[in-house]
Structures are given as C-alpha cells and as structure tokens.
Amino acid sequence: MWKDLDINLAAHNGLLSVLSDAYKNIYLSQKKRPEGMKYFDFVVSEVHGLRIEEIVEAKKEKRKVIGTFCVYVPEELVLSVDGVCIGLCAGAEVGSDEAEKYIPRNTCALIKAFMGFKVAGLCPYVQTADLIVGETTCDGKKKAYEIFNEVTKGKVFVMEIPNKKDEDGRKLWSNEVKRFAKKLEELTGKTITLEKLKEAAKTVNEKRKALQRLSMLRASDPSPISGLDALLVNQVSFYDDPRRFTAKVNELCDELEQRVKSGTGVAEKGIPRILISGSPMAIPNWKLHAIIEGSGATVVGEESCVGERNFRTSLDENFTSIEEGMEKIAARYLTINCACFTPNVERLTDIEDMSRQLKADGIVHYAIQFCTPYMMEAFKVKKTADKINVPFLRIETDYSMEDMGQLKTRVEAFLEVIGKGAHA
Ligand code: BJ8
C-alpha cells in the first residue's frame, strides 16, 4: 500500500517511531485518564495504518477523498456526494529542509509542515486525496496553495473567503459555497439531492453536538478530562469517520458525566484553569498543553479552529430546498470568527463567553510564529482579558522543541501570578 501511495518508507518509519515515543511520553504517562480515551489512543496509533486502509477501501468503492486545510470548507457538501473529508493540516516539524526549497524559511510552521509532509513523501492522506481544498484566508496559505497545486500536480481547488462579513462578503461567500458544490458534483459524477444534503447536515451537526457536550463538561471543577486529551479528541475529529467519531465522543461524555457527578477529576480541584486562544493546533502539536498541564494547571478550553471555533455553532437544518440549504450552510460557516476577518470583534465576544462559562483563571494567547493575523489580534485579546480581569499571557512559538525550557519558565511564572485555588 505504501509503495502505491509513493511514500518514502525509510523516512516514514523514522517519523512513526518518533511520534510513538512522543505519544507515550506525553499521553500515556497521564494519570486518571478516562477509559473512553482508549479509542482515541487506538485511532492515533492507526493514523498511518488502519485509517489509511479504510480510505483506500472507500476509493475502491468509487468514493472521492477531499483534503481540507480550514474549518471554512463545508463538510456537509463533501458528505452529500458520499465523499471522505480529511483535514490535512500538520502539527510537526517534518520535512522543513525540503519545504524550504519551495517556500520561505520565515513561513508559519503549519504551512511549512503541510508542505514538508508532502514534499518529503510522508503524508499518505495527501496521496489519497482526489481534491485538495485551499482557501484565501491568510496570505501565507493563499500563496502556498499555488505551489502546492504544482507539487500535487493540479489537485488544489481554492475557495475565496471574504475579508469582511458585510453584505458583499456574504454574497461572495454564498457563491463560493455553490461553486464548491458544483465542483464536487463534477468530480464525483453525483448530484446533491435535498435528501442527501439533509442527511449530511444531520451527521455533521451530531458531531458538533458531541463536541459541544465535551466542551461543556470541561466547565466542571475539577475538570473530568485533561486539556491534552480534549485537544486530541478535537484533532482526531478532522480525519476519523464522522459517525463512528460522534458515537465514541458521546460514550466518552457519558463517562465524564459520571465523573462530574462523583467529583472525580484528572487533577485536584482548584488548580489554575487556563483558556487557550489563537492559532490552530494540528495533530501532533501538543506542545503548549503539555507545558501548561506539566506545570500544574489544567487547560479547560481552546478558542481555536482545532477546538471551539470548529463546533461552536450548528447548522440550521430547517430547510426545504437545496438552494435554501446552501444559503444556510454559507451563513453557518460565516459564524466562524477567524483572525483573517476584519473587523473580528465576534472572536473577542467568544473569548469573553468561553472564559466565563469555563471559569478560566487565565488566558494564554497562542500564535504560531509568522502567523500575522493571530499575532496582531493578540493586542485586542489582551484588552478583552484586561476588561474581564483575567490574567493574560502571550506566546509565540513554532513546532520545534528548542524553546520548551523558556516557555515552561514563562508559564510557571504566569501560574504563580494566577495563584492557586482561585475557584476552590
Ligand atoms: S478559519 S484559523 S483553519 S484559516 S497559523 S496558516 S492563519 S499563518 S490556520 Fe486557519 Fe481557517 Fe482561519 Fe481557522 Fe495562516 Fe496563521 Fe499559519 Fe493559519
């Protein structure tokens, strides 16, 4: 299978062994993990195994694989044509030297990683994809997709995302959603029917509902699940089968509800509760959560696309025609508050709401180095934190481990400021 997918076997084996060690150290060493995390451990162990086999099988059944990089790409449309939707963002410093032959050194780590994984022959997901959907969000991604289209020999389809959520922006976006639907119909030879669209809307909403449920359970003190584990569930949401994933998240939530009832937590009650806000953390980017939780705090939420922004709002399923369904899809996706929009005040309201709901004692703003939209918005997020009187820490980092010591020192100093027992 790997040969057919044109994977660099030696480098791939090396990567899997590094990842498996990191997973053991960061994940399997955690104490009091819920039983329900066993499924997600399994999925991670098979991320370059059984899941790829499943996708290859789906392709044999003539289903198309659609790779995405952004939570703006409507999954409902992919499911309406029986497609398999896979998130392609990467969270590890892999293939950087190779990537830098195509893109500048000073590029955000997320872009460098997806380019690196591909050009170093390490990403079976990109290899199986029939279509790769890019978007005009930040400048880095927008320009990188032109190059990615060349290295993938023309697989990239770019959706234009407006910069403003005004009437013109909404019209533009609604047309883009329809253009994407048409592209999917052409690619698959299938027509999107009302029945299929409704079924897909339900499937994706069920997934969102399960993730919303998980998010709300983290409001308890003590939190019934670690931030690391919740982050992992969110990361897995981008490449697992959606129905199976939803069932497993709900099973996990059943267990967490019991924990909340009995007051069982992953750590002691009253330790500092941290809300992380900013750039997305694609798998296997566990760095900041590991530092914060390794320093005696618990991460209770992620205002991020690998987190709340991905599931905070549901799609209104109450539509009676395909046209109406498309409009509702366009409207729902415009409720995602990415820093690529200007102005983006709704994101600040989300942070305020999440901070209150999750009883956060501190907000850590996370921006990947060279991610201008989020680095810039840190200024306004700090003002929001000041307004609601929640201590604030601003972090800019990449995927390397070189600054781990320095970050740990800063996080520990921040936790000292917060002080223990704020909500005990
Ligand atoms: S909706 S956050 S998933 S664009 S980290 S590549 S922004 S320089 S990922 Fe994103 Fe969609 Fe927005 Fe969400 Fe650019 Fe920043 Fe890199 Fe980023």
Short mmCIF file of C-alpha atoms and ligand atoms in Angstrom, two decimals:
data_model
loop_
_atom_site.label_atom_id
_atom_site.label_comp_id
_atom_site.label_asym_id
_atom_site.label_seq_id
_atom_site.Cartn_x
_atom_site.Cartn_y
_atom_site.Cartn_z
CA MET A 1 0.00 0.00 0.00
CA TRP A 2 2.77 2.48 0.95
CA LYS A 3 4.54 1.88 -2.32
CA ASP A 4 1.34 2.51 -4.27
CA LEU A 5 0.93 5.75 -2.37
CA ASP A 6 4.52 6.77 -3.19
CA ILE A 7 5.55 7.11 0.46
CA ASN A 8 9.23 7.41 1.41
CA LEU A 9 9.33 4.24 3.52
CA ALA A 10 12.56 4.80 5.47
CA ALA A 11 11.64 8.37 6.45
CA HIS A 12 8.08 7.28 7.21
CA ASN A 13 9.22 4.54 9.60
CA GLY A 14 11.52 7.04 11.33
CA LEU A 15 8.64 9.51 11.73
CA LEU A 16 6.29 6.89 13.19
CA SER A 17 8.83 5.81 15.75
CA VAL A 18 9.43 9.43 16.91
CA LEU A 19 5.69 10.04 17.13
CA SER A 20 5.06 6.87 19.05
CA ASP A 21 7.72 7.85 21.63
CA ALA A 22 6.26 11.35 21.95
CA TYR A 23 2.78 9.90 22.42
CA LYS A 24 3.96 7.55 25.17
CA ASN A 25 5.72 10.39 26.99
CA ILE A 26 3.00 12.99 26.67
CA TYR A 27 -0.25 11.00 26.59
CA LEU A 28 0.17 7.55 28.04
CA SER A 29 2.04 8.90 31.07
CA GLN A 30 -1.00 10.94 32.17
CA LYS A 31 -2.75 9.83 35.36
CA LYS A 32 -6.51 9.18 35.84
CA ARG A 33 -7.35 9.20 32.15
CA PRO A 34 -10.94 8.29 31.23
CA GLU A 35 -11.42 4.77 29.86
CA GLY A 36 -13.08 6.33 26.81
CA MET A 37 -9.73 7.73 25.67
CA LYS A 38 -8.64 4.20 24.73
CA TYR A 39 -10.49 4.54 21.43
CA PHE A 40 -8.65 7.78 20.62
CA ASP A 41 -5.30 6.21 21.59
CA PHE A 42 -6.12 3.46 19.12
CA VAL A 43 -7.06 5.90 16.37
CA VAL A 44 -3.79 7.78 16.83
CA SER A 45 -1.81 4.55 16.76
CA GLU A 46 -3.52 3.75 13.44
CA VAL A 47 -3.40 7.24 11.93
CA HIS A 48 -0.91 5.99 9.35
CA GLY A 49 -2.33 2.48 9.33
CA LEU A 50 -5.93 1.28 9.53
CA ARG A 51 -7.44 4.68 8.75
CA ILE A 52 -5.47 4.86 5.50
CA GLU A 53 -6.58 1.31 4.66
CA GLU A 54 -10.20 2.37 5.22
CA ILE A 55 -9.74 5.33 2.90
CA VAL A 56 -8.11 3.18 0.23
CA GLU A 57 -11.10 0.80 0.51
CA ALA A 58 -13.51 3.74 0.17
CA LYS A 59 -11.69 4.77 -3.01
CA LYS A 60 -12.15 1.26 -4.39
CA GLU A 61 -15.90 1.79 -3.87
CA LYS A 62 -15.54 4.88 -6.09
CA ARG A 63 -15.84 7.36 -3.22
CA LYS A 64 -13.70 10.51 -3.58
CA VAL A 65 -11.33 11.79 -0.91
CA ILE A 66 -11.40 15.52 -0.24
CA GLY A 67 -8.49 17.04 1.72
CA THR A 68 -9.02 20.34 3.56
CA PHE A 69 -6.94 22.87 5.50
CA CYS A 70 -9.60 25.06 7.01
CA VAL A 71 -12.79 24.73 9.04
CA TYR A 72 -14.45 27.01 6.48
CA VAL A 73 -14.73 24.14 3.99
CA PRO A 74 -18.32 22.82 4.33
CA GLU A 75 -18.10 19.16 5.29
CA GLU A 76 -21.84 18.77 4.62
CA LEU A 77 -21.25 19.18 0.89
CA VAL A 78 -18.49 16.57 0.83
CA LEU A 79 -20.74 14.06 2.63
CA SER A 80 -23.63 14.87 0.28
CA VAL A 81 -21.66 13.36 -2.60
CA ASP A 82 -20.51 10.41 -0.44
CA GLY A 83 -17.01 11.88 -0.20
CA VAL A 84 -14.49 11.26 2.57
CA CYS A 85 -13.43 14.55 4.20
CA ILE A 86 -9.92 14.66 5.69
CA GLY A 87 -8.12 17.54 7.45
CA LEU A 88 -4.61 17.88 6.06
CA CYS A 89 -3.10 20.45 8.46
CA ALA A 90 0.04 19.16 10.10
CA GLY A 91 1.45 19.91 13.52
CA ALA A 92 5.01 18.57 13.44
CA GLU A 93 8.32 19.96 12.27
CA VAL A 94 8.80 17.47 9.45
CA GLY A 95 10.43 17.89 6.05
CA SER A 96 11.35 21.54 6.77
CA ASP A 97 14.53 21.45 4.68
CA GLU A 98 12.57 20.05 1.75
CA ALA A 99 9.74 22.55 2.26
CA GLU A 100 12.18 25.46 2.27
CA LYS A 101 13.12 24.65 -1.31
CA TYR A 102 9.59 25.84 -2.18
CA ILE A 103 8.57 28.37 0.45
CA PRO A 104 10.44 30.96 2.55
CA ARG A 105 12.09 29.98 5.82
CA ASN A 106 10.01 32.63 7.62
CA THR A 107 6.71 30.85 6.99
CA CYS A 108 4.34 29.74 9.74
CA ALA A 109 5.05 26.23 10.99
CA LEU A 110 1.63 24.94 9.95
CA ILE A 111 2.17 25.81 6.29
CA LYS A 112 5.76 24.61 6.37
CA ALA A 113 4.58 21.31 7.87
CA PHE A 114 1.90 20.52 5.27
CA MET A 115 4.36 21.38 2.53
CA GLY A 116 7.13 19.40 4.27
CA PHE A 117 4.97 16.30 4.77
CA LYS A 118 4.10 16.27 1.10
CA VAL A 119 7.48 17.01 -0.47
CA ALA A 120 9.30 14.62 1.87
CA GLY A 121 6.88 11.84 0.80
CA LEU A 122 5.43 11.41 4.29
CA CYS A 123 1.71 12.15 4.02
CA PRO A 124 -0.49 9.26 2.88
CA TYR A 125 -3.57 11.49 3.25
CA VAL A 126 -2.37 13.96 0.61
CA GLN A 127 -1.52 10.99 -1.61
CA THR A 128 -5.02 9.53 -1.38
CA ALA A 129 -6.78 12.88 -1.90
CA ASP A 130 -8.65 13.36 -5.18
CA LEU A 131 -9.19 17.04 -4.46
CA ILE A 132 -7.41 19.36 -2.03
CA VAL A 133 -9.38 22.42 -0.97
CA GLY A 134 -7.47 25.59 -0.15
CA GLU A 135 -8.91 28.96 0.87
CA THR A 136 -7.93 32.60 0.65
CA THR A 137 -7.58 33.15 4.40
CA CYS A 138 -4.09 34.33 5.37
CA ASP A 139 -1.51 35.42 2.77
CA GLY A 140 0.80 32.54 3.64
CA LYS A 141 -1.78 29.87 2.87
CA LYS A 142 -3.13 31.66 -0.17
CA LYS A 143 0.27 31.79 -1.86
CA ALA A 144 1.37 28.37 -0.61
CA TYR A 145 -1.61 26.76 -2.36
CA GLU A 146 -0.29 27.96 -5.73
CA ILE A 147 2.89 25.99 -5.06
CA PHE A 148 1.01 23.09 -3.50
CA ASN A 149 -1.06 22.85 -6.65
CA GLU A 150 2.15 22.34 -8.61
CA VAL A 151 3.62 19.74 -6.28
CA THR A 152 0.34 17.80 -6.19
CA LYS A 153 0.02 18.07 -9.97
CA GLY A 154 -3.15 20.14 -10.07
CA LYS A 155 -5.22 18.75 -7.20
CA VAL A 156 -5.86 22.08 -5.47
CA PHE A 157 -9.20 23.92 -5.62
CA VAL A 158 -9.22 27.30 -3.86
CA MET A 159 -12.32 28.80 -2.27
CA GLU A 160 -12.36 32.53 -1.90
CA ILE A 161 -13.12 33.63 1.64
CA PRO A 162 -14.07 37.28 2.08
CA ASN A 163 -12.17 39.52 4.47
CA LYS A 164 -15.33 41.20 5.74
CA LYS A 165 -18.67 39.81 6.87
CA ASP A 166 -20.70 42.59 5.26
CA GLU A 167 -23.37 42.09 2.61
CA ASP A 168 -20.89 41.90 -0.27
CA GLY A 169 -18.76 39.44 1.67
CA ARG A 170 -21.80 37.25 2.37
CA LYS A 171 -22.78 37.23 -1.29
CA LEU A 172 -19.29 36.35 -2.38
CA TRP A 173 -19.10 33.51 0.14
CA SER A 174 -22.51 32.15 -0.75
CA ASN A 175 -21.41 31.95 -4.42
CA GLU A 176 -18.22 30.19 -3.38
CA VAL A 177 -20.21 27.56 -1.46
CA LYS A 178 -22.28 26.92 -4.60
CA ARG A 179 -19.15 26.80 -6.78
CA PHE A 180 -17.65 24.21 -4.41
CA ALA A 181 -20.86 22.14 -4.55
CA LYS A 182 -20.67 22.17 -8.34
CA LYS A 183 -17.02 21.14 -8.29
CA LEU A 184 -17.88 18.20 -6.04
CA GLU A 185 -20.70 17.12 -8.34
CA GLU A 186 -18.37 17.24 -11.35
CA LEU A 187 -15.64 15.32 -9.54
CA THR A 188 -17.89 12.56 -8.26
CA GLY A 189 -20.48 12.46 -11.03
CA LYS A 190 -23.15 12.62 -8.30
CA THR A 191 -25.89 15.17 -7.83
CA ILE A 192 -26.51 16.74 -4.44
CA THR A 193 -30.13 15.97 -3.57
CA LEU A 194 -32.19 17.53 -0.80
CA GLU A 195 -32.33 14.18 0.95
CA LYS A 196 -28.54 13.76 0.83
CA LEU A 197 -27.95 17.32 1.98
CA LYS A 198 -30.28 16.88 4.94
CA GLU A 199 -28.67 13.60 5.91
CA ALA A 200 -25.20 15.19 5.74
CA ALA A 201 -26.37 18.21 7.74
CA LYS A 202 -27.60 15.88 10.47
CA THR A 203 -24.35 13.89 10.53
CA VAL A 204 -22.15 16.97 10.88
CA ASN A 205 -24.45 18.58 13.44
CA GLU A 206 -24.40 15.40 15.54
CA LYS A 207 -20.61 15.58 15.52
CA ARG A 208 -20.74 19.23 16.59
CA LYS A 209 -23.24 18.41 19.33
CA ALA A 210 -20.96 15.72 20.76
CA LEU A 211 -18.00 18.12 20.76
CA GLN A 212 -20.13 20.84 22.36
CA ARG A 213 -21.08 18.34 25.06
CA LEU A 214 -17.42 17.54 25.70
CA SER A 215 -16.63 21.23 25.86
CA MET A 216 -19.34 21.91 28.45
CA LEU A 217 -18.17 19.07 30.67
CA ARG A 218 -14.81 20.77 30.97
CA ALA A 219 -16.53 23.61 32.84
CA SER A 220 -16.57 21.42 35.96
CA ASP A 221 -14.00 21.87 38.66
CA PRO A 222 -12.15 19.55 38.82
CA SER A 223 -12.23 19.03 35.07
CA PRO A 224 -13.11 15.38 34.29
CA ILE A 225 -10.65 15.30 31.37
CA SER A 226 -7.24 16.81 30.73
CA GLY A 227 -6.79 19.56 28.17
CA LEU A 228 -4.35 17.28 26.37
CA ASP A 229 -6.99 14.57 25.95
CA ALA A 230 -9.69 17.03 24.89
CA LEU A 231 -7.27 18.51 22.35
CA LEU A 232 -6.60 15.05 20.99
CA VAL A 233 -10.32 14.36 20.52
CA ASN A 234 -10.59 17.62 18.56
CA GLN A 235 -7.57 16.74 16.43
CA VAL A 236 -9.00 13.29 15.65
CA SER A 237 -12.30 14.91 14.58
CA PHE A 238 -10.59 16.01 11.36
CA TYR A 239 -9.79 12.60 9.98
CA ASP A 240 -11.95 9.96 11.63
CA ASP A 241 -15.18 8.63 10.15
CA PRO A 242 -17.75 11.21 11.40
CA ARG A 243 -20.46 8.80 12.62
CA ARG A 244 -18.07 6.49 14.44
CA PHE A 245 -16.28 9.50 15.92
CA THR A 246 -19.55 11.01 17.21
CA ALA A 247 -20.56 7.74 18.87
CA LYS A 248 -17.17 7.47 20.59
CA VAL A 249 -17.20 11.09 21.80
CA ASN A 250 -20.68 10.54 23.24
CA GLU A 251 -19.50 7.39 25.02
CA LEU A 252 -16.60 9.38 26.44
CA CYS A 253 -19.00 12.12 27.56
CA ASP A 254 -21.25 9.56 29.31
CA GLU A 255 -18.23 8.52 31.34
CA LEU A 256 -17.23 12.12 32.01
CA GLU A 257 -20.74 12.91 33.25
CA GLN A 258 -20.35 10.16 35.83
CA ARG A 259 -17.02 11.63 36.83
CA VAL A 260 -18.56 15.05 37.26
CA LYS A 261 -21.36 13.58 39.42
CA SER A 262 -18.86 11.87 41.67
CA GLY A 263 -16.48 14.85 41.72
CA THR A 264 -13.69 12.85 40.05
CA GLY A 265 -11.22 14.90 38.11
CA VAL A 266 -7.95 14.40 36.28
CA ALA A 267 -6.24 16.76 38.69
CA GLU A 268 -7.12 18.23 42.06
CA LYS A 269 -9.93 20.74 42.40
CA GLY A 270 -8.90 24.38 42.46
CA ILE A 271 -5.76 24.27 40.31
CA PRO A 272 -5.46 27.12 37.77
CA ARG A 273 -7.80 26.77 34.81
CA ILE A 274 -6.43 28.02 31.51
CA LEU A 275 -8.22 29.02 28.32
CA ILE A 276 -6.01 28.88 25.22
CA SER A 277 -6.90 31.16 22.34
CA GLY A 278 -5.33 31.62 18.93
CA SER A 279 -3.83 29.70 16.01
CA PRO A 280 -4.97 26.11 15.44
CA MET A 281 -3.01 23.18 16.88
CA ALA A 282 -2.98 20.41 14.28
CA ILE A 283 -2.01 16.88 15.28
CA PRO A 284 0.64 16.19 16.74
CA ASN A 285 1.09 19.70 18.09
CA TRP A 286 0.67 19.06 21.84
CA LYS A 287 3.47 21.34 22.96
CA LEU A 288 1.69 24.15 24.81
CA HIS A 289 -0.89 21.92 26.50
CA ALA A 290 1.91 19.63 27.69
CA ILE A 291 3.83 22.57 29.15
CA ILE A 292 0.80 24.10 30.89
CA GLU A 293 -0.52 20.85 32.32
CA GLY A 294 3.01 19.73 33.20
CA SER A 295 3.31 22.93 35.24
CA GLY A 296 0.34 22.15 37.49
CA ALA A 297 -2.58 23.80 35.67
CA THR A 298 -5.39 22.41 33.58
CA VAL A 299 -6.42 23.58 30.10
CA VAL A 300 -10.20 23.90 30.08
CA GLY A 301 -10.85 25.21 26.57
CA GLU A 302 -9.41 26.11 23.18
CA GLU A 303 -10.76 29.16 21.36
CA SER A 304 -9.21 27.78 18.21
CA CYS A 305 -10.15 26.03 14.99
CA VAL A 306 -8.89 22.79 16.49
CA GLY A 307 -11.39 23.37 19.26
CA GLU A 308 -14.40 25.59 19.83
CA ARG A 309 -14.39 27.51 16.53
CA ASN A 310 -14.93 24.22 14.70
CA PHE A 311 -18.14 23.26 16.51
CA ARG A 312 -19.45 26.25 18.49
CA THR A 313 -22.35 26.90 16.10
CA SER A 314 -24.60 24.34 14.42
CA LEU A 315 -26.20 24.41 11.00
CA ASP A 316 -29.90 25.29 10.87
CA GLU A 317 -31.30 22.01 9.47
CA ASN A 318 -34.67 23.53 8.85
CA PHE A 319 -34.50 23.94 5.05
CA THR A 320 -36.84 22.65 2.38
CA SER A 321 -34.85 23.11 -0.83
CA ILE A 322 -31.25 22.66 -1.92
CA GLU A 323 -30.93 26.42 -2.54
CA GLU A 324 -32.13 27.20 0.97
CA GLY A 325 -29.79 24.55 2.37
CA MET A 326 -26.83 26.14 0.54
CA GLU A 327 -27.70 29.57 1.94
CA LYS A 328 -27.93 28.15 5.45
CA ILE A 329 -24.58 26.42 5.01
CA ALA A 330 -22.97 29.67 3.81
CA ALA A 331 -24.46 31.53 6.78
CA ARG A 332 -23.36 28.94 9.34
CA TYR A 333 -19.75 28.93 8.17
CA LEU A 334 -19.59 32.71 8.37
CA THR A 335 -20.16 32.41 12.12
CA ILE A 336 -16.58 31.14 12.44
CA ASN A 337 -14.52 34.00 13.79
CA CYS A 338 -11.08 33.65 12.20
CA ALA A 339 -8.50 36.40 12.61
CA CYS A 340 -8.37 36.64 8.81
CA PHE A 341 -11.55 38.77 9.03
CA THR A 342 -11.61 42.47 9.70
CA PRO A 343 -13.03 43.60 11.99
CA ASN A 344 -13.28 40.44 14.06
CA VAL A 345 -14.95 41.62 17.26
CA GLU A 346 -17.09 38.46 17.47
CA ARG A 347 -13.96 36.49 18.35
CA LEU A 348 -13.46 38.71 21.39
CA THR A 349 -17.04 38.09 22.50
CA ASP A 350 -16.45 34.34 22.11
CA ILE A 351 -13.34 34.58 24.28
CA GLU A 352 -15.25 36.52 26.92
CA ASP A 353 -18.12 34.00 26.90
CA MET A 354 -15.83 30.98 26.99
CA SER A 355 -13.76 32.46 29.75
CA ARG A 356 -16.87 32.92 31.88
CA GLN A 357 -18.51 29.58 31.04
CA LEU A 358 -15.34 27.58 31.64
CA LYS A 359 -14.38 29.61 34.70
CA ALA A 360 -10.93 30.38 33.31
CA ASP A 361 -8.35 31.81 35.71
CA GLY A 362 -6.02 32.81 32.89
CA ILE A 363 -5.98 33.26 29.12
CA VAL A 364 -2.94 32.12 27.15
CA HIS A 365 -2.84 33.58 23.66
CA TYR A 366 -1.09 31.21 21.28
CA ALA A 367 0.19 32.36 17.90
CA ILE A 368 2.36 30.32 15.61
CA GLN A 369 5.41 32.41 14.70
CA PHE A 370 4.85 34.35 11.45
CA CYS A 371 1.07 33.93 11.78
CA THR A 372 0.36 37.62 11.34
CA PRO A 373 -3.45 37.54 11.80
CA TYR A 374 -3.29 35.93 15.24
CA MET A 375 -0.12 37.73 16.34
CA MET A 376 -1.85 41.02 15.55
CA GLU A 377 -5.11 40.11 17.26
CA ALA A 378 -3.28 39.27 20.48
CA PHE A 379 -3.42 43.00 21.23
CA LYS A 380 -7.22 43.02 21.28
CA VAL A 381 -7.44 39.73 23.11
CA LYS A 382 -5.27 41.20 25.86
CA LYS A 383 -7.60 44.19 26.11
CA THR A 384 -10.54 41.78 26.43
CA ALA A 385 -8.73 39.84 29.14
CA ASP A 386 -7.99 43.09 30.99
CA LYS A 387 -11.63 44.12 30.70
CA ILE A 388 -12.88 40.92 32.29
CA ASN A 389 -9.99 40.95 34.75
CA VAL A 390 -8.44 37.63 33.71
CA PRO A 391 -4.61 37.37 33.69
CA PHE A 392 -3.18 37.15 30.17
CA LEU A 393 -0.06 35.59 28.68
CA ARG A 394 1.04 35.93 25.07
CA ILE A 395 3.01 33.10 23.47
CA GLU A 396 4.55 32.97 20.02
CA THR A 397 6.25 29.74 19.12
CA ASP A 398 6.74 27.14 16.40
CA TYR A 399 6.80 23.34 16.30
CA SER A 400 10.42 22.94 17.43
CA MET A 401 11.31 21.83 20.94
CA GLU A 402 14.13 24.37 21.31
CA ASP A 403 12.13 26.90 23.34
CA MET A 404 10.47 24.34 25.66
CA GLY A 405 12.56 25.42 28.67
CA GLN A 406 11.96 29.10 28.09
CA LEU A 407 8.21 28.58 27.60
CA LYS A 408 7.97 26.48 30.74
CA THR A 409 9.63 29.23 32.77
CA ARG A 410 7.18 31.82 31.41
CA VAL A 411 4.16 29.58 32.01
CA GLU A 412 5.27 28.80 35.57
CA ALA A 413 5.70 32.50 36.31
CA PHE A 414 2.23 33.13 34.87
CA LEU A 415 0.69 30.41 37.03
CA GLU A 416 2.32 31.91 40.06
CA VAL A 417 0.64 35.22 39.27
CA ILE A 418 -2.73 33.49 38.99
CA GLY A 419 -2.18 31.79 42.32
CA LYS A 420 -3.65 28.51 43.40
CA GLY A 421 -7.23 27.82 44.40
CA ALA A 422 -8.92 30.67 42.52
CA HIS A 423 -12.14 28.66 42.18
CA ALA A 424 -11.75 26.26 45.10
S1 BJ8 B 1 -10.62 29.60 9.94
S2 BJ8 B 1 -7.51 29.93 11.73
S3 BJ8 B 1 -8.38 26.94 9.97
S4 BJ8 B 1 -7.55 29.97 8.24
S5 BJ8 B 1 -1.50 29.53 11.54
S6 BJ8 B 1 -1.88 29.08 8.06
S7 BJ8 B 1 -3.79 31.65 9.77
S8 BJ8 B 1 -0.28 31.96 9.23
S9 BJ8 B 1 -4.79 28.20 10.01
FE1 BJ8 B 1 -6.92 28.74 9.94
FE2 BJ8 B 1 -9.21 28.52 8.63
FE3 BJ8 B 1 -8.67 30.73 9.99
FE4 BJ8 B 1 -9.22 28.52 11.26
FE5 BJ8 B 1 -2.17 31.28 8.24
FE6 BJ8 B 1 -1.83 31.62 10.83
FE7 BJ8 B 1 -0.45 29.76 9.59
FE8 BJ8 B 1 -3.11 29.55 9.91
#
